[in-house]
Structure formats: structure tokens, C-alpha cells
Short mmCIF file of C-alpha atoms in Angstrom, two decimals:
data_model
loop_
_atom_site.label_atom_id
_atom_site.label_comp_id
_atom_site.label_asym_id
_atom_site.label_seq_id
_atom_site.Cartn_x
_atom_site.Cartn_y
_atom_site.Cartn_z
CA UNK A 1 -0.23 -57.26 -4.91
CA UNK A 2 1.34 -54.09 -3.14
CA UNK A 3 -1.64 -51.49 -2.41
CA UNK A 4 -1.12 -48.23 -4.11
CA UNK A 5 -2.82 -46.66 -1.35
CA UNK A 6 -0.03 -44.70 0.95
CA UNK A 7 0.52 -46.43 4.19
CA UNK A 8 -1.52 -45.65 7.13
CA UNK A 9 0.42 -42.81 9.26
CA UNK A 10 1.19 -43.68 12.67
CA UNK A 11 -0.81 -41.98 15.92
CA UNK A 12 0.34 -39.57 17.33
CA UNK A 13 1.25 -39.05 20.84
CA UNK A 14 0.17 -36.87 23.49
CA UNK A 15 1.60 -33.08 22.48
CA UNK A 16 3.50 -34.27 19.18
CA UNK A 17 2.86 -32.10 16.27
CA UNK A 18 2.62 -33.48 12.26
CA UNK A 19 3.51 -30.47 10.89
CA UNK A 20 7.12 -31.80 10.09
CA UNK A 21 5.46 -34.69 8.52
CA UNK A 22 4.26 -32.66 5.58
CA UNK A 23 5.15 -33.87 2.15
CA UNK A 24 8.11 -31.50 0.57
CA UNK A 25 6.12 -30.11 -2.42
CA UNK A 26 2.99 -28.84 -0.69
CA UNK A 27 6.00 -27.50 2.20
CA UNK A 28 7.59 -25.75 -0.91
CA UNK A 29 4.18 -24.56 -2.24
CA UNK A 30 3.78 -22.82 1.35
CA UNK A 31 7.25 -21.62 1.00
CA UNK A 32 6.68 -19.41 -2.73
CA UNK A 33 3.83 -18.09 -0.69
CA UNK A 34 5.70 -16.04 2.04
CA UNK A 35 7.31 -13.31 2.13
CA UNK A 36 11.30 -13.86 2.01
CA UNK A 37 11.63 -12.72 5.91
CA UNK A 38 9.22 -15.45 7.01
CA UNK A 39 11.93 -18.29 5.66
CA UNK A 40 14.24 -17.31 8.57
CA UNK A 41 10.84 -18.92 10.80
CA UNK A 42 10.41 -21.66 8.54
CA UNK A 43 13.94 -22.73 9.36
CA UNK A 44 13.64 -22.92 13.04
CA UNK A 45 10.82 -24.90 13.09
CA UNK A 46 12.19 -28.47 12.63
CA UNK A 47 15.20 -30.07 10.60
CA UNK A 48 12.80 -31.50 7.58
CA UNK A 49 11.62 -27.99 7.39
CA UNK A 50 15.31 -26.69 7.60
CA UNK A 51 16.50 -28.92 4.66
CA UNK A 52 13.51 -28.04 2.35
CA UNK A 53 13.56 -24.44 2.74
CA UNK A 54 17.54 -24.23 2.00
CA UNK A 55 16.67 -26.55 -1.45
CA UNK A 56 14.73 -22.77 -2.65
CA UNK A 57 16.38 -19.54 -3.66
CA UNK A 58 14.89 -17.77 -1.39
CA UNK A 59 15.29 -19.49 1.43
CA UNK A 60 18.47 -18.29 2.59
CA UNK A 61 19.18 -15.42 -0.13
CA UNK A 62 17.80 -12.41 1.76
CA UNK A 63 20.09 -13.53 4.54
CA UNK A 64 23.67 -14.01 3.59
CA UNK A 65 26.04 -11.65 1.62
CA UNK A 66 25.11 -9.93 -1.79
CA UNK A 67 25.11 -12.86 -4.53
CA UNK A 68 26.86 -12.59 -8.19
CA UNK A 69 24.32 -13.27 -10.59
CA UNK A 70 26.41 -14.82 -13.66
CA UNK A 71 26.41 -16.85 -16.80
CA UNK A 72 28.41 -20.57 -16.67
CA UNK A 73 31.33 -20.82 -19.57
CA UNK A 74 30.12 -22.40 -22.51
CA UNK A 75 27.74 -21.35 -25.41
CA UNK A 76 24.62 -23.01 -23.65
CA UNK A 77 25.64 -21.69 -20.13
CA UNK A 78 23.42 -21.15 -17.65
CA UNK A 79 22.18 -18.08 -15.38
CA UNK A 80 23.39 -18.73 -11.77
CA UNK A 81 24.51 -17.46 -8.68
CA UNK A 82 28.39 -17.41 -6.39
CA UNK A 83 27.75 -16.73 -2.94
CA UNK A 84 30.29 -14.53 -1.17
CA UNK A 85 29.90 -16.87 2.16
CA UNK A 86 29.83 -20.02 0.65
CA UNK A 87 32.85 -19.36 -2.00
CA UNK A 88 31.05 -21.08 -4.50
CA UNK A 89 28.58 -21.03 -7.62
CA UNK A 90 25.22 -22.26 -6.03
CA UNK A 91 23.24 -25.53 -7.59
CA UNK A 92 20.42 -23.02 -8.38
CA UNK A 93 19.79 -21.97 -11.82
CA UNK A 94 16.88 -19.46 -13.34
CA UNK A 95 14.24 -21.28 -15.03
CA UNK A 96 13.62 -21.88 -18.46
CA UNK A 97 13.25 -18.41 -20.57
CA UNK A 98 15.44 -16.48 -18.25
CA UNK A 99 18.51 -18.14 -19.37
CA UNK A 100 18.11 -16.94 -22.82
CA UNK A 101 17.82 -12.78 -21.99
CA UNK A 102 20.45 -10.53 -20.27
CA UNK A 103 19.75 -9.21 -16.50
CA UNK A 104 20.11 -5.13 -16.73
CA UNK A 105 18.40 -4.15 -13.79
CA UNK A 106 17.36 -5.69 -9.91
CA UNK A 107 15.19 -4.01 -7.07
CA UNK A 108 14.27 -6.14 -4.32
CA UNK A 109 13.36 -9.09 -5.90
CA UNK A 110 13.02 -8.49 -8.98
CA UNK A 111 15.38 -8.82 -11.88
CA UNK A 112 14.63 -6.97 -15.47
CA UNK A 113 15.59 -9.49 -17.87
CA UNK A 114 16.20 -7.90 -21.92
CA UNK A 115 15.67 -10.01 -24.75
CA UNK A 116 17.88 -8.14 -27.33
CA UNK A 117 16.86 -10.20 -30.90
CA UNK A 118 13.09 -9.12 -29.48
CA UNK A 119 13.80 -5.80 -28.11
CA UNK A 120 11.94 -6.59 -25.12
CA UNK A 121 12.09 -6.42 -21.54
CA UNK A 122 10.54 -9.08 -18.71
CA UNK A 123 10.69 -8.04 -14.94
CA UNK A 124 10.45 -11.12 -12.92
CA UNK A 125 9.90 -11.66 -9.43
CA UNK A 126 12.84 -14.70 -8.14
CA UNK A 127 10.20 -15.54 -5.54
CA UNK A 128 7.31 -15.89 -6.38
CA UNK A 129 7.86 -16.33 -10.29
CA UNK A 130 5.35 -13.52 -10.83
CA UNK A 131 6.32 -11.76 -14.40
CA UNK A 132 5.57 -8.44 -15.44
CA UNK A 133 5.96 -7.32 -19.07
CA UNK A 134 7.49 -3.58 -20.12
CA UNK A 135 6.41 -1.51 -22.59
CA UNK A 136 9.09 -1.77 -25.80
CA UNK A 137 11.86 0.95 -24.26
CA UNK A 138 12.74 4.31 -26.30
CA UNK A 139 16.33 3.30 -25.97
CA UNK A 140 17.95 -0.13 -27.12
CA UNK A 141 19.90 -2.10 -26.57
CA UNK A 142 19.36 -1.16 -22.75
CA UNK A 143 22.58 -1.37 -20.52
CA UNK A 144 20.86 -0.61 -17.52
CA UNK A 145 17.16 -0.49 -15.91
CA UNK A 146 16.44 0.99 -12.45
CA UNK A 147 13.19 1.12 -11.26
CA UNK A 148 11.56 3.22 -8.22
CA UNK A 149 10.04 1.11 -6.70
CA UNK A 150 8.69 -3.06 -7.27
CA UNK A 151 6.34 -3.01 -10.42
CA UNK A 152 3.85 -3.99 -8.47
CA UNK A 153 3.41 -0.31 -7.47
CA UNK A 154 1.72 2.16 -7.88
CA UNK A 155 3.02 4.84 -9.95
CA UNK A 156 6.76 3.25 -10.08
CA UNK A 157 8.76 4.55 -12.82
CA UNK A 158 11.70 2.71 -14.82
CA UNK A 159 14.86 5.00 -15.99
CA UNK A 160 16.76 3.04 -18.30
CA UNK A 161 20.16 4.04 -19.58
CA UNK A 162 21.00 2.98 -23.37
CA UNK A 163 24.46 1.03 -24.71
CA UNK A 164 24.76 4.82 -26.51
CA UNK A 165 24.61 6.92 -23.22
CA UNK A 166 21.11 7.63 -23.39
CA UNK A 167 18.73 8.27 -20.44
CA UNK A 168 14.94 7.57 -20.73
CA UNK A 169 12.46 7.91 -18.01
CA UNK A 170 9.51 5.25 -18.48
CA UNK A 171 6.09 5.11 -16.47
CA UNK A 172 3.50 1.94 -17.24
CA UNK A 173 -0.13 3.00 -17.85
CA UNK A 174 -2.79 1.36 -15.98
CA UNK A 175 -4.87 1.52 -19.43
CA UNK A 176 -2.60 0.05 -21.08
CA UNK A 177 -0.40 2.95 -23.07
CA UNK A 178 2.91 4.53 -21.73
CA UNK A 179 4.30 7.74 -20.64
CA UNK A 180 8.27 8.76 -21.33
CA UNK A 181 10.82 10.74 -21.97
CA UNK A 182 13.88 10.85 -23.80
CA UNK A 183 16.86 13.00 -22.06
CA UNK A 184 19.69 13.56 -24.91
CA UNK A 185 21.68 16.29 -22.52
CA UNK A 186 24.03 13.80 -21.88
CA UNK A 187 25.60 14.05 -25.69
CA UNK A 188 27.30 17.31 -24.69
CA UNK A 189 29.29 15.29 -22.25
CA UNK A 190 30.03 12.21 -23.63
CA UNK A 191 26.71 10.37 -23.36
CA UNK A 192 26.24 8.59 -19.50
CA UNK A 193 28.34 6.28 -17.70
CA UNK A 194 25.71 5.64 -14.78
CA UNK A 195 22.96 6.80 -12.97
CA UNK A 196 21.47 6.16 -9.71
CA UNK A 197 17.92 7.35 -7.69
CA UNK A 198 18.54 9.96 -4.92
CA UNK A 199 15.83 12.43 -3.12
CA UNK A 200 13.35 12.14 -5.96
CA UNK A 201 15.85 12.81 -8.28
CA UNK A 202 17.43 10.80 -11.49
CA UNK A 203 20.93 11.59 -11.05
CA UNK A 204 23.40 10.42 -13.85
CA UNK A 205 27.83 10.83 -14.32
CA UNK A 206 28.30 11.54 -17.86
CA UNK A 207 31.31 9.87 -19.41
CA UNK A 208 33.05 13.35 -18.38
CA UNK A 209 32.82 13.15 -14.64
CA UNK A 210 29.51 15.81 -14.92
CA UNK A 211 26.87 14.85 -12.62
CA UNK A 212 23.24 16.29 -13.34
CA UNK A 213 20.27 15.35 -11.31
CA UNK A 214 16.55 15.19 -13.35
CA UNK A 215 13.17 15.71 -11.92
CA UNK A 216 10.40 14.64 -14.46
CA UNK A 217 7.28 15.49 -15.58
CA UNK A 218 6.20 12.47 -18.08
CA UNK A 219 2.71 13.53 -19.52
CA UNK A 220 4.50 17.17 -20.02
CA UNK A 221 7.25 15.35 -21.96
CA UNK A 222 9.75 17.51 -20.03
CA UNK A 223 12.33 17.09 -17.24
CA UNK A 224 14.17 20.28 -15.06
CA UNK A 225 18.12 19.68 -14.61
CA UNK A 226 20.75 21.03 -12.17
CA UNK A 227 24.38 20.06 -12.48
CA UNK A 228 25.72 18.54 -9.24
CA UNK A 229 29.49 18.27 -10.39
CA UNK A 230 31.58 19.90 -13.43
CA UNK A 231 33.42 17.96 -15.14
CA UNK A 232 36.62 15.98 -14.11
CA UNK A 233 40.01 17.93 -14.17
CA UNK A 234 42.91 16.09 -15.23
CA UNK A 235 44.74 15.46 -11.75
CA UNK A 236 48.62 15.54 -11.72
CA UNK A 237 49.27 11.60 -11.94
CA UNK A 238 47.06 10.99 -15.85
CA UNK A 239 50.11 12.87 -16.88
CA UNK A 240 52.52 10.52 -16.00
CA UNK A 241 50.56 7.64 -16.91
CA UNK A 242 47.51 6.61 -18.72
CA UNK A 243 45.01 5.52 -16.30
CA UNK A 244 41.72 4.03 -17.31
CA UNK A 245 38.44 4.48 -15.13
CA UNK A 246 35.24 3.19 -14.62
CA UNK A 247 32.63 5.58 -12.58
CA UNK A 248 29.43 4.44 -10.60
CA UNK A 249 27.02 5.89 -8.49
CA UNK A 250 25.58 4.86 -5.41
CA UNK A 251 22.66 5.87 -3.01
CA UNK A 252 23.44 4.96 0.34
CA UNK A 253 21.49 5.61 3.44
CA UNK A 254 20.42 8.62 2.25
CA UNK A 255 24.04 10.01 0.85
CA UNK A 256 24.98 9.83 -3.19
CA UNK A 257 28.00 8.71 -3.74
CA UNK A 258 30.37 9.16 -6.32
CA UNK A 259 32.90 5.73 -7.30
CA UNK A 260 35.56 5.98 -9.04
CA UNK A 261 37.54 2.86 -10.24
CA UNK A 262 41.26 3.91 -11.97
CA UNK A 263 43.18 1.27 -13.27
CA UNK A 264 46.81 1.73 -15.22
CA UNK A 265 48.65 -1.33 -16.85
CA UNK A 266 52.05 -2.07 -18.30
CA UNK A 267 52.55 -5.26 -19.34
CA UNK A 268 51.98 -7.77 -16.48
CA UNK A 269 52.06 -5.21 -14.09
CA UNK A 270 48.72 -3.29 -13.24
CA UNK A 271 48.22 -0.06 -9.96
CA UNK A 272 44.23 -0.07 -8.97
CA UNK A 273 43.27 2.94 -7.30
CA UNK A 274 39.42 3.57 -5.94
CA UNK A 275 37.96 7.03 -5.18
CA UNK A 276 34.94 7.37 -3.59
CA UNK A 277 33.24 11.04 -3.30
CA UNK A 278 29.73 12.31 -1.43
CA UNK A 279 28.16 14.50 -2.38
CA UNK A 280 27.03 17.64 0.57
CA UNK A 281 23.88 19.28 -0.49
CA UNK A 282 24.21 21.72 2.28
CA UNK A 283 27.41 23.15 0.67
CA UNK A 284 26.40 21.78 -2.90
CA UNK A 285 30.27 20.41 -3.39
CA UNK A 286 31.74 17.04 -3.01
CA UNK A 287 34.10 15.67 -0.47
CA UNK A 288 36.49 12.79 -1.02
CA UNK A 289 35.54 9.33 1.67
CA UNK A 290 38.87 8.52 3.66
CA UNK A 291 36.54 5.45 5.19
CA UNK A 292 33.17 3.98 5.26
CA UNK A 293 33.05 2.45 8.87
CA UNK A 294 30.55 0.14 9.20
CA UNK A 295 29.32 -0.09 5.14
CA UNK A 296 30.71 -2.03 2.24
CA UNK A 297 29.87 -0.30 -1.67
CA UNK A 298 29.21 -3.19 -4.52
CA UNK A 299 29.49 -1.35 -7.56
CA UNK A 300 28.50 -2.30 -11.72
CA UNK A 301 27.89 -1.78 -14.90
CA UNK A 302 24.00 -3.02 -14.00
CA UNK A 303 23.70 -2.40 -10.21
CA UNK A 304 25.33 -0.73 -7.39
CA UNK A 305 24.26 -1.30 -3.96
CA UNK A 306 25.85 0.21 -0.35
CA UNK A 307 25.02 -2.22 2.82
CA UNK A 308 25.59 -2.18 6.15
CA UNK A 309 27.80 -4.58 6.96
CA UNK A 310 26.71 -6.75 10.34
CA UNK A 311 26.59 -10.33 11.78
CA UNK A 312 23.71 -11.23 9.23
CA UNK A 313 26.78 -10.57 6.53
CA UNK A 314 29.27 -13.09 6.99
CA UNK A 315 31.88 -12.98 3.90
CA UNK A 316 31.71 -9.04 3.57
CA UNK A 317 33.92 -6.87 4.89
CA UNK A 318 33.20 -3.00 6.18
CA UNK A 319 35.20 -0.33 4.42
CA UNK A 320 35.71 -1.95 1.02
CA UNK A 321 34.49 -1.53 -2.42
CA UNK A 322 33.72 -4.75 -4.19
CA UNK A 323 33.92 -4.74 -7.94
CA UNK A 324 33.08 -7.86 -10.54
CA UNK A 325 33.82 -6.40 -14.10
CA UNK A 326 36.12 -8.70 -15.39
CA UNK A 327 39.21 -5.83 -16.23
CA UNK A 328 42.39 -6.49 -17.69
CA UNK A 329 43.87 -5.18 -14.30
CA UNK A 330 42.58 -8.04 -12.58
CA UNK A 331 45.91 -10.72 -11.52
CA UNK A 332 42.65 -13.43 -10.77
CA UNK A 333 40.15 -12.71 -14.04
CA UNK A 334 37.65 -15.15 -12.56
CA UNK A 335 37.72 -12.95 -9.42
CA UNK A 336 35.94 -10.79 -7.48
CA UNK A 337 38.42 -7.28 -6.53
CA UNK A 338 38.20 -6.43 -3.03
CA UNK A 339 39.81 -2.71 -2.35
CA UNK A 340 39.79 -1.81 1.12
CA UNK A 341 39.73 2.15 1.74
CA UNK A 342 42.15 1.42 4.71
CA UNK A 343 45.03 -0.11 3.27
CA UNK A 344 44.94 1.40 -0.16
CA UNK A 345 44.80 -2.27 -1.64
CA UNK A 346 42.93 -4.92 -3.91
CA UNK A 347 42.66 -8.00 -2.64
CA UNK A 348 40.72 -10.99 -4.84
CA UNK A 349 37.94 -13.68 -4.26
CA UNK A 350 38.65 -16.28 -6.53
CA UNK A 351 34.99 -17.63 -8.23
CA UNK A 352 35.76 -21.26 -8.31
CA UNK A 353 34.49 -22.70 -11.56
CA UNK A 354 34.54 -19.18 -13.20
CA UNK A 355 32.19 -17.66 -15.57
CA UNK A 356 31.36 -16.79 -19.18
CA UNK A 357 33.96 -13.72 -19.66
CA UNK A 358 30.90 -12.26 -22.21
CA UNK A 359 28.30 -11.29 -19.55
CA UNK A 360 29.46 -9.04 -16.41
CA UNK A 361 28.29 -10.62 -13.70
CA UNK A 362 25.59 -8.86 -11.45
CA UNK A 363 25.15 -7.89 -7.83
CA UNK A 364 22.15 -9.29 -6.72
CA UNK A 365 20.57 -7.99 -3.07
CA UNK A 366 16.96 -9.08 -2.90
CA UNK A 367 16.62 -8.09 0.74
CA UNK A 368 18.90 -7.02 3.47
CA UNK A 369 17.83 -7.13 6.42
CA UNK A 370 19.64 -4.09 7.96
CA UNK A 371 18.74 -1.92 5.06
CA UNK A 372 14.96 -2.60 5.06
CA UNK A 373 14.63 0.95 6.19
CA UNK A 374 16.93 2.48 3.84
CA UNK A 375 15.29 0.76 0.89
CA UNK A 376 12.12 1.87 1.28
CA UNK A 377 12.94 5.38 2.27
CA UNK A 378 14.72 5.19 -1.20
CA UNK A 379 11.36 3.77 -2.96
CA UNK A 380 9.86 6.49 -1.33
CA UNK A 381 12.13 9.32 -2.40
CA UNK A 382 12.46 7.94 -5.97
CA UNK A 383 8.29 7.51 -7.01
CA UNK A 384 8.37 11.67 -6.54
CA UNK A 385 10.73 11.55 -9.37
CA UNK A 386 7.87 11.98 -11.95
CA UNK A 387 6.01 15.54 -10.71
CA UNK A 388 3.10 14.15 -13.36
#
């Protein structure tokens, strides 16, 4: 009869090692354990090691090209990812009780996940699988979530921006209770299209091209405002033809930037223009971007990101704008529009296998490398947000 005792392990010799003899789940335990730099180590260590730590999310994620977080066709379709430098959807999937909520908001590793039919929101941690529940939000449904820093923080607070237009600022209690506020300024202009964290500031584009910038006091129940940009004009070519927009901003190495995606269609023919502005506090005006040498902008309805774009990016290009929003001016809908600053053109990245045309998919950056820095000057900046 066979023994069900596991078979003697051979000697070793002189100088040989057994690390790489390790059985794959307690490897993959050790894995969930480190920090998402540490995988780039793992991987160098021996080709057993190599192969286990590229079976985990996080093994390689931190290291490539922003992801697309999206949702597979089909009513029971599941949360996934496309990579940029592979060209394809990845095997992975989010576990269980993530498929059934809505991503509206990512920092580092986390993702806030809302569960609309129980008006709740779940930050979870792709890494470690570490879970964090929000108070119930002032504002639903909830289109977007941005948080100051990782709830794991002290002090970090969550502004999240309602389907309506509505800004609220929240801040978890240690105790237990909650602290926000409620900013309805943004009816006078149309509600909000977007906001973004810059200098300790919530700064937000209403749905009228104004931009106003927030500083908070939550147990006061009371936030200061300054306008950083009137309202759009109407420039000379909207009166020729109707073009459509979509408007995002972006924090990027210290600068606030101002996207601006306009799209006009006739028939089967569509013109894509993109516009980006930054803002100069030193003059307190905007100037338009002829080029971002060196960067590439990611811009959505749930997350924007701007990264610098080096060797550890393969698959993204300096001095374009990537978009995902699934637009009627796209010739590829499954695609990914690629408009390069340069050449005044939109290119496409086909997403082989497509996606559920229901859900935008998301930008996902849990770490970059080359923007370490930059992110945590910008978790920095954003916890003074709240003076209270």
C-alpha cells in the first residue's frame, strides 16, 4: 500500500539552497505578505519563484503599464483586467463579492467598490485582501470616490462626487461616528463633471467649464471656495458644429491639469479633438499644453492618473492622452483612444475579447514606480484638505 507520508527530500549538496523547493501555497502566503515592490526580488530569485509570483495580481501589476479594470460581456460577467503591454484581458478575476458592486474610486491599492441596491461602499485592498467598510455616503448613487490618502491612515478623508453633480467631503471617526459635508455650489453651474486633489485643496470643473478649489473644515460643517477658472466661452468652431465634450482633471507632479475631450459626429464620420490646460498659480490663469514630454495623462469618468512614462512602461507612449469611455466617436468601440498631442490624432488599442458596453472601464495604477514620490507628496498635500 502506497505511504501517504510525502517522500523523503533528497540531501543537499555543499552550498545548494532549498528555498526554491518550497511548496507554492506557503510561497504565495509569503507573497500577500510583502509589499508590492518586494515582488520585483521575489522574481529574481529562481524560475519556480518566477512562475509563482506572476500566477498573483500583484506580482507584476505595480510594474507594467496602467491596467483597465472592466466587466466581461454577458449578464454574469466578471470584474477583470486588459493590460496595455500584454494586449490582452488577464486570467485574473476579483474574488467573490467584488464582482457584484461597481469600482468608483482607486488609490494605490485600493479600489472603492459601491453596492448600489445596499447603498454601501467597501474599500478593498487588491493585495492583501484587507477590507475596510465606509460610512453610508451623503450622496448616492456615487459616481466617483477619491480618497487622500490609503484608509489605513490617519486622518484620510474621502470626497465623493454624486450621479447628480454633488460634492461631499467624508472623514471616518476613530469612535465610530462620521464627520461631512455637503457642497451644493456646484448647482449654480450645472452640478460637477470632475474633481481631483491638488495642494490641500478639493478642486472640482462644474459641467460649465468653472473650476473652484475647497478647503474644509468637517466638525465646523463648512468649507472656504475660490474660483480657479470662469466658465467656458463658446470658441468660434461650436458654431459651426455641435461638438460634444467630456472634461477631467488631473494632478500631475505637482501641476492641475485641465482635459478636455471634444468629439463632433455626422453619420459615420466623427473629428476628436483633446485640450489639455494647467493651471499657473503664480499668475492665477491657465495656459493651453502644446506637449507633455516625457508624461502620458489616463483620464475617466472614475480615475485620472498622469505618469511618467520610462523603460518600466512598456506599451505607453509619452505625450498622449489615453481615454476608455466607450463614445460614439470611437471607429473601434471595444478600444482604447490614443490622442497624441504631437500629431493632432487618435489612434486605437483594440481590447481583444471586449467588454460589457454598461460599465466604463477603469484605470487602475496601484503603484508606479517612477511616481512613488509624486504620490505621496500628493497624499501629503491632500490630508491638509480638512483644516478640522
Amino acid at each position: 500500500m502506497a505511504s501517504s507520508q510525502n517522500p523523503p527530500r533528497r540531501p543537499l549538496a555543499a552550498g545548494q539552497s532549498a528555498w526554491p523547493d518550497l511548496p507554492p501555497e506557503l510561497l504565495e502566503s509569503i507573497l500577500l505578505r510583502l509589499d508590492p515592490l518586494d515582488h520585483v526580488a521575489v522574481r529574481l530569485v529562481c524560475s519556480s519563484w518566477r512562475l509563482c509570483a506572476r500566477a498573483l495580481l500583484s506580482a507584476d501589476l505595480p510594474f507594467e503599464a496602467p491596467r483597465l479594470l472592466l466587466r466581461r460581456p454577458g449578464s454574469c460577467g466578471r470584474l477583470t483586467f486588459f493590460s496595455l503591454r500584454r494586449l490582452e484581458i488577464l486570467p485574473y478575476a476579483l474574488p467573490g463579492r467584488l464582482n457584484a458592486g461597481r469600482c468608483c474610486g482607486q488609490i494605490g491599492c485600493w479600489l472603492a467598490m459601491a453596492f448600489d441596491e445596499e447603498r454601501a461602499i467597501e474599500l478593498r485592498n487588491l493585495f492583501s485582501g484587507e477590507s475596510v467598510a465606509m460610512p453610508r455616503p451623503p450622496v448616492f448613487p456615487v459616481a466617483k470616490i477619491m480618497l487622500s490618502a490609503p484608509p489605513t491612515s490617519l486622518g484620510w478623508v474621502a470626497a465623493l462626487l454624486g450621479n447628480s453633480g454633488t460634492l461631499a467631503l467624508l472623514q471616518p471617526d476613530v469612535s465610530g461616528g462620521d464627520a461631512w459635508i455637503s457642497i451644493a455650489a456646484g448647482a449654480e453651474h450645472g452640478g460637477f463633471r470632475d474633481m481631483a486633489f491638488w495642494r490641500g485643496r478639493l478642486c472640482a470643473v462644474g459641467y460649465d467649464g468653472t473650476v473652484l478649489a475647497y478647503r474644509a473644515d468637517l466638525r465646523a460643517r463648512v468649507a472656504a471656495v475660490s474660483e480657479l477658472r470662469e466658465k467656458d466661452g463658446w470658441p468660434e468652431r461650436n458654431m459651426l458644429r455641435h461638438w460634444r465634450r467630456r472634461t477631467y482633471l488631473v494632478e500631475s507632479e505637482g501641476e492641475l491639469l485641465l482635459v478636455r475631450k471634444l468629439y463632433s459626429v455626422d453619420g459615420d464620420w466623427a473629428e476628436v479633438d483633446v485640450e489639455v490646460h494647467r493651471f499657473r498659480p503664480e499668475e492665477c490663469n491657465w495656459e493651453e499644453v502644446e506637449e507633455l514630454p516625457g508624461r502620458a495623462v489616463f483620464v475617466g469618468a472614475v480615475a485620472s492618473v498622469a505618469v511618467l512614462v520610462t523603460a518600466a512602461l512598456p506599451g505607453v507612449r509619452e505625450n498622449c492622452v489615453y481615454f476608455a469611455r466607450r463614445e460614439v466617436d470611437m471607429i473601434v468601440p471595444q478600444a482604447i483612444g490614443v490622442y497624441s498631442l504631437e500629431d493632432f490624432e487618435t489612434s486605437v488599442v483594440a481590447i481583444a475579447g471586449g467588454h460589457s458596453a454598461d460599465v466604463e472601464p477603469v484605470w487602475i495604477i496601484p503603484s508606479v514606480p517612477c511616481s512613488h514620490a509624486s504620490a505621496s507628496r500628493n497624499y501629503q498635500q491632500a490630508s491638509r484638505l480638512c483644516d478640522g
